[in-house]
PDB file of C-alpha atoms in Angstrom:
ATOM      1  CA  UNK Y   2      19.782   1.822 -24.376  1.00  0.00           C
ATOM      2  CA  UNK Y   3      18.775   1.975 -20.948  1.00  0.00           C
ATOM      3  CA  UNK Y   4      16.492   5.515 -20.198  1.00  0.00           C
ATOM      4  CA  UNK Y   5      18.190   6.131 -17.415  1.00  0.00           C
ATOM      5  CA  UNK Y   6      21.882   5.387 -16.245  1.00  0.00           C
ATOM      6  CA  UNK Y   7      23.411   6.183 -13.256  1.00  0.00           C
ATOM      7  CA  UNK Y   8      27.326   4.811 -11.932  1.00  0.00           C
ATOM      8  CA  UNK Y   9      26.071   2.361  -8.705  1.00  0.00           C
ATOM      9  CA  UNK Y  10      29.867   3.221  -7.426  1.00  0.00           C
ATOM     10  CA  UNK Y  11      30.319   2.441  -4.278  1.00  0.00           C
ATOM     11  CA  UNK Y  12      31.946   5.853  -3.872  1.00  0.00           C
ATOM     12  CA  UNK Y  13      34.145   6.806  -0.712  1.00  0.00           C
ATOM     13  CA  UNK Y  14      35.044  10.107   0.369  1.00  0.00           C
ATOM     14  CA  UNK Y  15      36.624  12.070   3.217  1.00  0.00           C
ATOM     15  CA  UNK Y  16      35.030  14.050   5.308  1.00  0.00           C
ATOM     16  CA  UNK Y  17      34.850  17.818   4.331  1.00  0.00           C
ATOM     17  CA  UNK Y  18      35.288  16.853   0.566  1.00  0.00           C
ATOM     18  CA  UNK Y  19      33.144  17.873  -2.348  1.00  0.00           C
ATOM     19  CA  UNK Y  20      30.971  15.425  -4.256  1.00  0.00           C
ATOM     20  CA  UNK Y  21      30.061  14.906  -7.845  1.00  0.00           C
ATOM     21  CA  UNK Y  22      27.022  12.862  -8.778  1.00  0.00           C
ATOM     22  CA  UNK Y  23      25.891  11.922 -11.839  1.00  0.00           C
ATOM     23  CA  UNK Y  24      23.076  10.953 -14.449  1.00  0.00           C
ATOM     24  CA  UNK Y  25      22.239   9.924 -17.810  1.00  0.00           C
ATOM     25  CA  UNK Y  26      19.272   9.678 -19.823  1.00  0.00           C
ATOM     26  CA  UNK Y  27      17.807   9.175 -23.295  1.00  0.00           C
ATOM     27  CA  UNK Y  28      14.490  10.250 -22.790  1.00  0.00           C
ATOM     28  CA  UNK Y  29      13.895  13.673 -24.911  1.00  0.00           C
ATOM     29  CA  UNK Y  30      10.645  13.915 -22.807  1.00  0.00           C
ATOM     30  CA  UNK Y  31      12.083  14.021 -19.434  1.00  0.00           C
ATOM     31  CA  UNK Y  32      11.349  17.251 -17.803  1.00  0.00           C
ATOM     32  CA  UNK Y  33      11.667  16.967 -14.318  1.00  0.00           C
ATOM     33  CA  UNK Y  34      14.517  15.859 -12.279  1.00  0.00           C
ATOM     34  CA  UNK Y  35      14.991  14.395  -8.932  1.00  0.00           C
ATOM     35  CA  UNK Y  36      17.274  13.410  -6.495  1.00  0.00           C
ATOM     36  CA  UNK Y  37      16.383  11.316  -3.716  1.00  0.00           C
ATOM     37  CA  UNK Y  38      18.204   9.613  -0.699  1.00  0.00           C
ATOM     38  CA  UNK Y  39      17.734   5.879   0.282  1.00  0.00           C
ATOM     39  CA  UNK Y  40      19.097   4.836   3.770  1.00  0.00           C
ATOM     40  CA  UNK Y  41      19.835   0.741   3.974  1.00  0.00           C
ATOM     41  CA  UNK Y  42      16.224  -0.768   3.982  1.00  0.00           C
ATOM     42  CA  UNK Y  43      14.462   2.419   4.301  1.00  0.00           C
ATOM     43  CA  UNK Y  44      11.715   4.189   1.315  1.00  0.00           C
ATOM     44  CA  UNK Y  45      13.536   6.796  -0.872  1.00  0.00           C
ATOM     45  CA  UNK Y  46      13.672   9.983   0.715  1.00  0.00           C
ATOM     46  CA  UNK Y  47      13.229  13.864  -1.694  1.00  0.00           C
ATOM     47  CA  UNK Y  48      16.068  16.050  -1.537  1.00  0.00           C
ATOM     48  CA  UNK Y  49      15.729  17.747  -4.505  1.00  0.00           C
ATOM     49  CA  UNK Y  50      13.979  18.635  -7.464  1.00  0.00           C
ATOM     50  CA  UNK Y  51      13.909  20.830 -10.796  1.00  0.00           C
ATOM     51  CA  UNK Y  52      11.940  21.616 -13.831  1.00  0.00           C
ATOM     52  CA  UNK Y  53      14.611  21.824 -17.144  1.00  0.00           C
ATOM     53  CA  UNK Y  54      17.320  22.845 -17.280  1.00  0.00           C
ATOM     54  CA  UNK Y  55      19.399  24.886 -14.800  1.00  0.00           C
ATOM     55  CA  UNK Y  56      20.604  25.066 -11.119  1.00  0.00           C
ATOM     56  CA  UNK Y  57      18.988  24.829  -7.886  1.00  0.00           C
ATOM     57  CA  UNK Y  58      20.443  24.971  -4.129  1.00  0.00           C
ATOM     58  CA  UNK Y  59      19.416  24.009  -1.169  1.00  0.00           C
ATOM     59  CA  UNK Y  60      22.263  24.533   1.991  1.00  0.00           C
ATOM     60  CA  UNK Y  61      25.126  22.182   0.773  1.00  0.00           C
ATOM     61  CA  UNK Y  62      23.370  20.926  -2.069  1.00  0.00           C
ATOM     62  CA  UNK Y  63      23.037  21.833  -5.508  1.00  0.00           C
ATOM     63  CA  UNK Y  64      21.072  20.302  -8.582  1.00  0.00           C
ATOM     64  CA  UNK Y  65      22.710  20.973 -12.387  1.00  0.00           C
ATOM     65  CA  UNK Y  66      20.666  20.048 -15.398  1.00  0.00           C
ATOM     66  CA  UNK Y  67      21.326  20.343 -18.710  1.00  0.00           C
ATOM     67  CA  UNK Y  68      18.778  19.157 -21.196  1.00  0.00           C
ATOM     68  CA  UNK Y  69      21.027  19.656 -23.894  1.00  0.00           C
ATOM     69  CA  UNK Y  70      23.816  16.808 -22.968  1.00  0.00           C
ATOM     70  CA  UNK Y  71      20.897  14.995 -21.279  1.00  0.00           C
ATOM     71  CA  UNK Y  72      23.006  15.032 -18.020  1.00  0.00           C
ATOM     72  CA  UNK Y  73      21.988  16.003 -14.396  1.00  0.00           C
ATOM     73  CA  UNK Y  74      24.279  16.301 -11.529  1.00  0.00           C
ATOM     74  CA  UNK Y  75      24.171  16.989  -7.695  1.00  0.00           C
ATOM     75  CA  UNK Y  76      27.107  18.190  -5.510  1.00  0.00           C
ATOM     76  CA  UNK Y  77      27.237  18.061  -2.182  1.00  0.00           C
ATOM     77  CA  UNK Y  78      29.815  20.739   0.086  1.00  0.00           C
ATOM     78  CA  UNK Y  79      31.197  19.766   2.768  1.00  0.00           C
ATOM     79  CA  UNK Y  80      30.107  16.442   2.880  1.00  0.00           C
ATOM     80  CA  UNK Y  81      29.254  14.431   6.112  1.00  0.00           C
ATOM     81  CA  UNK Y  82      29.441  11.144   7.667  1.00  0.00           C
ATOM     82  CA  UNK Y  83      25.176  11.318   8.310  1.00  0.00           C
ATOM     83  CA  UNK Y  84      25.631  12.037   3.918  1.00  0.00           C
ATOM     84  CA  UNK Y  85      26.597   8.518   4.040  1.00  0.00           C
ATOM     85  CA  UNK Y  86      23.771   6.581   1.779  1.00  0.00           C
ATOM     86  CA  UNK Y  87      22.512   5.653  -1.960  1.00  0.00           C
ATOM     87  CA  UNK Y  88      21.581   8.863  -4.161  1.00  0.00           C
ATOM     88  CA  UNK Y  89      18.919   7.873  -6.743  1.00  0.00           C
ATOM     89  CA  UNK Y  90      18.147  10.080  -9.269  1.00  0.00           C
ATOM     90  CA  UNK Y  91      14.809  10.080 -10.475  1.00  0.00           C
ATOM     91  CA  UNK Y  92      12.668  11.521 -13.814  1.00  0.00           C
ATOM     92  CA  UNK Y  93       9.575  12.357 -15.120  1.00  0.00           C
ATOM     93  CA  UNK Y  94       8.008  13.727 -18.575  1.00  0.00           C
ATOM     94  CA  UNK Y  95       4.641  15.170 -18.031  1.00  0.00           C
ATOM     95  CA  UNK Y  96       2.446  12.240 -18.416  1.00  0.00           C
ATOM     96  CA  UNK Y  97      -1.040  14.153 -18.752  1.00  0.00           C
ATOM     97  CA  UNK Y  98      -2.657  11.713 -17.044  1.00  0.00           C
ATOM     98  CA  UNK Y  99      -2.259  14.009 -13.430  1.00  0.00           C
ATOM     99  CA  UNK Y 100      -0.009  11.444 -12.117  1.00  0.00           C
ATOM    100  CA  UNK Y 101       3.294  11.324 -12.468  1.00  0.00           C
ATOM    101  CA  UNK Y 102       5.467   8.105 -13.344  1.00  0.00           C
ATOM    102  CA  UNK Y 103       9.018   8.678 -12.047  1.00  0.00           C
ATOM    103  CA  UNK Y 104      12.318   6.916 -13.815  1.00  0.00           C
ATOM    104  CA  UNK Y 105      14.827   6.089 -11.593  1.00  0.00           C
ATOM    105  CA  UNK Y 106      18.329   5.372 -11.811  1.00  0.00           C
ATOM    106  CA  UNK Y 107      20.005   2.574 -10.272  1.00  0.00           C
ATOM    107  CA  UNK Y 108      21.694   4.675  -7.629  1.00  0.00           C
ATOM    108  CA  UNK Y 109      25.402   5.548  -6.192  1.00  0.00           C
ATOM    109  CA  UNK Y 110      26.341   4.340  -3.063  1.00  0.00           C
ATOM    110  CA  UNK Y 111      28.173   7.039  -1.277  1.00  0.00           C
ATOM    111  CA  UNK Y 112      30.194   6.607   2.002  1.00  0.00           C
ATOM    112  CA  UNK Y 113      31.670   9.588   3.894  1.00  0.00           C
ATOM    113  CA  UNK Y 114      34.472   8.554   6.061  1.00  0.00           C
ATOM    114  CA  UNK Y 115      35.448  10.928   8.811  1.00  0.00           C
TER     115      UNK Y 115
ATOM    116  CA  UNK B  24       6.222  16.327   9.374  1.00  0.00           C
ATOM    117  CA  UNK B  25       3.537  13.608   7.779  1.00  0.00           C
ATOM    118  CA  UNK B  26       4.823  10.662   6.739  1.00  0.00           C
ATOM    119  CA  UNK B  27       3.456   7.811   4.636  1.00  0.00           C
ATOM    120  CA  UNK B  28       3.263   4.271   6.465  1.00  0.00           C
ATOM    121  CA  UNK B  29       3.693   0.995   5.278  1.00  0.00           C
ATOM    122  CA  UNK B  30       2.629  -2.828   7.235  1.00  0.00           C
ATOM    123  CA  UNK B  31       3.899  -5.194   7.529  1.00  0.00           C
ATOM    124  CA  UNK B  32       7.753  -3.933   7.324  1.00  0.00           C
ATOM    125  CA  UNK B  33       8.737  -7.624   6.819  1.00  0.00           C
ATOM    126  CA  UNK B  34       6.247 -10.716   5.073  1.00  0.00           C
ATOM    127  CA  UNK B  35       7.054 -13.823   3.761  1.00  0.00           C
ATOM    128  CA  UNK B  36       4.929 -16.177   2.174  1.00  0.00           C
ATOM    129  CA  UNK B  37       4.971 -19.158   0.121  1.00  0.00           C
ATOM    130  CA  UNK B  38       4.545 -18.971  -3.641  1.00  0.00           C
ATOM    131  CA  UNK B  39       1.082 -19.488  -4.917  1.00  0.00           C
ATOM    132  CA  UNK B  40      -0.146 -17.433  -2.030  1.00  0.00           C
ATOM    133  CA  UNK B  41      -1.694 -14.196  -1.789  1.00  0.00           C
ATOM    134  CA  UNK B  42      -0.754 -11.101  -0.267  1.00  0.00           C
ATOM    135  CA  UNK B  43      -1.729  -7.699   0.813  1.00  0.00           C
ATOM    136  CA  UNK B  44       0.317  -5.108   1.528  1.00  0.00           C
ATOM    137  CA  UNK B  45      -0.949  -2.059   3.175  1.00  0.00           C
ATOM    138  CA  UNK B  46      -0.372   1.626   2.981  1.00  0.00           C
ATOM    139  CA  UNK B  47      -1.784   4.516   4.867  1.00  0.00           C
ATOM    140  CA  UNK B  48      -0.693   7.631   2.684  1.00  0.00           C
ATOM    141  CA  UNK B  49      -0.420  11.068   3.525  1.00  0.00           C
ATOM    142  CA  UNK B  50      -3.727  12.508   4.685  1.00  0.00           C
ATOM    143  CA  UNK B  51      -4.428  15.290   2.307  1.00  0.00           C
ATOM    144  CA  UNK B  52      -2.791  13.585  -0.271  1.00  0.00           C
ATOM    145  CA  UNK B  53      -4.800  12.654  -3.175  1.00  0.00           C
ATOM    146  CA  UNK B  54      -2.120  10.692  -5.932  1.00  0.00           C
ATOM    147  CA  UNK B  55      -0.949   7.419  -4.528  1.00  0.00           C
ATOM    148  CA  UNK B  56       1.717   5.147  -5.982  1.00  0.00           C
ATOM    149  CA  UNK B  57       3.099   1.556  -5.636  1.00  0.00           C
ATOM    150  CA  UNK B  58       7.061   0.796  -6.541  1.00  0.00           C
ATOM    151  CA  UNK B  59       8.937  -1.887  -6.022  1.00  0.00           C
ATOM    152  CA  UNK B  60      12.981  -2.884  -5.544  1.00  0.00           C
ATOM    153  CA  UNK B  61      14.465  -6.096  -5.978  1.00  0.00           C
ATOM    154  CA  UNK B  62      17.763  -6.303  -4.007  1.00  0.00           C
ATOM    155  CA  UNK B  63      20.375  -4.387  -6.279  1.00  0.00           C
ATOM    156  CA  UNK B  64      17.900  -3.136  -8.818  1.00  0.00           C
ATOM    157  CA  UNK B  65      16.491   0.015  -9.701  1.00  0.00           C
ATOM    158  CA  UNK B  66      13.214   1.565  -8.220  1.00  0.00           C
ATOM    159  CA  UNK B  67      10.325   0.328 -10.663  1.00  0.00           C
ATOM    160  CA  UNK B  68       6.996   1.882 -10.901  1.00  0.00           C
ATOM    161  CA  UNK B  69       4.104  -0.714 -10.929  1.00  0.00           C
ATOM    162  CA  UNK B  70       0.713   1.344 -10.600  1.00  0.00           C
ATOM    163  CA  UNK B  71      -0.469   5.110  -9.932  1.00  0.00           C
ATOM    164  CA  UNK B  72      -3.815   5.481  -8.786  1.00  0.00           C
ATOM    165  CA  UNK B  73      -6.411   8.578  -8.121  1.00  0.00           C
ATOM    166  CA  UNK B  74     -10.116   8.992  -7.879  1.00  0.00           C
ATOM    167  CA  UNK B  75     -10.513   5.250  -6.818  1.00  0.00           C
ATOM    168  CA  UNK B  76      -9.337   4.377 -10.571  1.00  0.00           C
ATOM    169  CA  UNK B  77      -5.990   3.108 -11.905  1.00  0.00           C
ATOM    170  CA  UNK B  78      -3.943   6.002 -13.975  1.00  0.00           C
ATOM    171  CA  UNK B  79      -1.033   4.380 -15.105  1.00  0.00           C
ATOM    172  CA  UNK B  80       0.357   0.766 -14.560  1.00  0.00           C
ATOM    173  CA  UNK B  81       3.799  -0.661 -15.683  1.00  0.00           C
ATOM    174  CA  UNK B  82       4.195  -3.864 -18.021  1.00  0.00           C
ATOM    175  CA  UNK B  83       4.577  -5.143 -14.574  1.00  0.00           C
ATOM    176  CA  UNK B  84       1.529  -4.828 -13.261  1.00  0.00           C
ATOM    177  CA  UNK B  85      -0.031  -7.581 -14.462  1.00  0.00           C
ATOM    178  CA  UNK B  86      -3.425  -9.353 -13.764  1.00  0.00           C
ATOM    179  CA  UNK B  87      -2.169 -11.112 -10.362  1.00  0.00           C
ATOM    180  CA  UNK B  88      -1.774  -7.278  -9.334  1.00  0.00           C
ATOM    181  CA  UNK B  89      -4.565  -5.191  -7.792  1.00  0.00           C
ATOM    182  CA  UNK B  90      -4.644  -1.919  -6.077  1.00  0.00           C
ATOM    183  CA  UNK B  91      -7.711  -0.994  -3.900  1.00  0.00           C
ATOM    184  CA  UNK B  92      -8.328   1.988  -1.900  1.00  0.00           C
ATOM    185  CA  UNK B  93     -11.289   0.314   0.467  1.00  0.00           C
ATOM    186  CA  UNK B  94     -11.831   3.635   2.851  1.00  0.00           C
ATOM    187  CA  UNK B  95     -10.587   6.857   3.286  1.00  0.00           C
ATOM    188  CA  UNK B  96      -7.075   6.495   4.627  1.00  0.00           C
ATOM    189  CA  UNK B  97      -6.109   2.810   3.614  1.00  0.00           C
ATOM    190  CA  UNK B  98      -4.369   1.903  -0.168  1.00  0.00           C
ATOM    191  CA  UNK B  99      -3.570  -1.892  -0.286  1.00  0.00           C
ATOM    192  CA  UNK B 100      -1.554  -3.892  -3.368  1.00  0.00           C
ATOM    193  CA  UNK B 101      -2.854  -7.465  -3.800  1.00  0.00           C
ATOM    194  CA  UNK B 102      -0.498  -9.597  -5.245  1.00  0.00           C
ATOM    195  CA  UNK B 103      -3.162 -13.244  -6.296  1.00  0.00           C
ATOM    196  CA  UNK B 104      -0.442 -16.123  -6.478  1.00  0.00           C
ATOM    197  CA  UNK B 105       2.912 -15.203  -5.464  1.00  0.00           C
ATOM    198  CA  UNK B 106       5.887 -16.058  -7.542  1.00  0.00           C
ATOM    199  CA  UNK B 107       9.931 -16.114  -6.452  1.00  0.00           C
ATOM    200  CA  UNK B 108      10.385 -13.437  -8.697  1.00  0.00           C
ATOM    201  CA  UNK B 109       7.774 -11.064  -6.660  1.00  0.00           C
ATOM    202  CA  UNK B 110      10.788 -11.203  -4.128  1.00  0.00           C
ATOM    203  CA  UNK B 111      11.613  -7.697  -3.364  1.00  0.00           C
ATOM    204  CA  UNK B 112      11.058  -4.286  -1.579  1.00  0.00           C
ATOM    205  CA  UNK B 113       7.664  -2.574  -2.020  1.00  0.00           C
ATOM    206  CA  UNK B 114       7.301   0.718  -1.415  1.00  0.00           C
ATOM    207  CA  UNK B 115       3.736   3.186  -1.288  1.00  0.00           C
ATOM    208  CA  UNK B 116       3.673   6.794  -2.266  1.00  0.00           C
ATOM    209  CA  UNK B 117       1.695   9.610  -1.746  1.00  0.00           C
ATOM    210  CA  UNK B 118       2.012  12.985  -3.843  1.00  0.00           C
ATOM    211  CA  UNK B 119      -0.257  16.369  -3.717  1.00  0.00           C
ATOM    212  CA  UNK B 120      -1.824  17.763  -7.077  1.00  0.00           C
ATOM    213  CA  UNK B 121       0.973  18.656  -9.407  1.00  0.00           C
ATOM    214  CA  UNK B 122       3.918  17.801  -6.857  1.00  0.00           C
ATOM    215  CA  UNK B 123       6.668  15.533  -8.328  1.00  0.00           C
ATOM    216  CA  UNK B 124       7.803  15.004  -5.190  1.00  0.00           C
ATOM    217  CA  UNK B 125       6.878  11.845  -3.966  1.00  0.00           C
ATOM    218  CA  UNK B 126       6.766  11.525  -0.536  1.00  0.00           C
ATOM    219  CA  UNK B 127       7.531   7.573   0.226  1.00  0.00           C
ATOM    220  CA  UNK B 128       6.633   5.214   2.674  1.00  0.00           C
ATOM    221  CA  UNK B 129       9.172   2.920   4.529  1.00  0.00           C
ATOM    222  CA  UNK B 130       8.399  -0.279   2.274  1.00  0.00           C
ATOM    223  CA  UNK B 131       7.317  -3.767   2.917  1.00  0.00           C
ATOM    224  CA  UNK B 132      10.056  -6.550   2.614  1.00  0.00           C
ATOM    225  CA  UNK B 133       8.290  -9.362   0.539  1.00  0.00           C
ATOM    226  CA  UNK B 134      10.174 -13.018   0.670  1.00  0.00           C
ATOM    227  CA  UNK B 135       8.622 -15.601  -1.194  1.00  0.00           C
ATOM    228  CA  UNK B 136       9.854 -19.100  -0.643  1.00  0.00           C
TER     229      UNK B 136
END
């Protein structure tokens, strides 16, 4: 079982519209969860990130976790054509070591069409 | 806003060679990182490093790897004898003291032929 799964899409929306992305994992020790967006070519950029489970926002994002179902989400309102790119999610147990190895997914490509 | 860079942003070389690619990380940062892509996989980690020593390495990150830190603002991977299979995107990291937000550089294309 792969530790982390994530659909690679491609998704297409419409401008204005709501998106839904989407995680798995298997790793019980996973505590902190990422979401990061990768332009063609270019180095993984941070949007977001949380510790456990919960919600965070940040303007027309929002990050879900839920430990229990091992599932995180992000949603974007009000999406945009510059949204346009591949979300990664991204993981990491506390590793003890005072460096911390992330997990990534293998991303969803996401196009916004205006 | 502080960015991590990355040279060259394109190298090819033939297999067998060596390589070096270089990584000037955030200033004040003191956790660095080397990942790597191949074209339509997932983002792997290969090495963390801190206090001039190696913290954590990937199955990866085998014996043709290195990681050196040679001054004060400069973190090179050494790759010894290239293989095809070292085809992919490399990417440096930087993070601060218990921030699990990396911030990445723009990564180095590697092509070996």
């Amino acid at each position: 079982q792969k530790e982390v799964e994530q659909d690679p899409g491609p998704l297409s929306v419409p401008e204005g519209a709501i998106v839904s992305l989407n995680c798995t994992y298997s790793n019980s020790a996973f505590q902190y969860f990422m979401w990061y967006r990768q332009y063609s070519r270019k180095g993984p950029e941070l949007l977001m990130y949380t510790y456990s489970s919960g919600n965070k926002e940040d303007g027309r994002f929002t990050a879900q976790v839920d430990k229990s179902s091992k599932y995180i989400s992000l949603f974007i309102r009000d999406s945009q054509p510059s949204d346009s790119a591949t979300y990664l999610c991204a993981m990491s147990a506390n590793s003890g070591a005072g460096s911390y190895q992330l997990t990534f997914g293998k991303g969803t490509k996401l196009s916004v069409i205006p | 806003e502080p960015e991590v860079t990355q040279t060259p942003s394109h190298q090819v070389t033939q297999m067998g060679q060596e390589v070096i690619l270089r990584c000037v990380p955030i200033s004040n940062h003191l956790y660095f990182y080397w990942y790597r892509q191949i074209l339509g996989q997932k983002v792997e980690f290969l090495v963390s490093f801190y206090n001039n020593e190696i913290s954590e390495k990937s199955e990866i990150f085998d014996d043709q790897f290195s990681v050196e830190r040679p001054d004060g603002s400069n973190f090179t991977l050494k790759i010894r004898s290239t293989k095809l299979e070292d085809s992919a995107m490399y990417f440096c990291a930087s993070s601060d003291p218990g921030d699990y937000g990396y911030t990445f550089g723009s990564g180095t294309r590697l092509t070996v032929v």
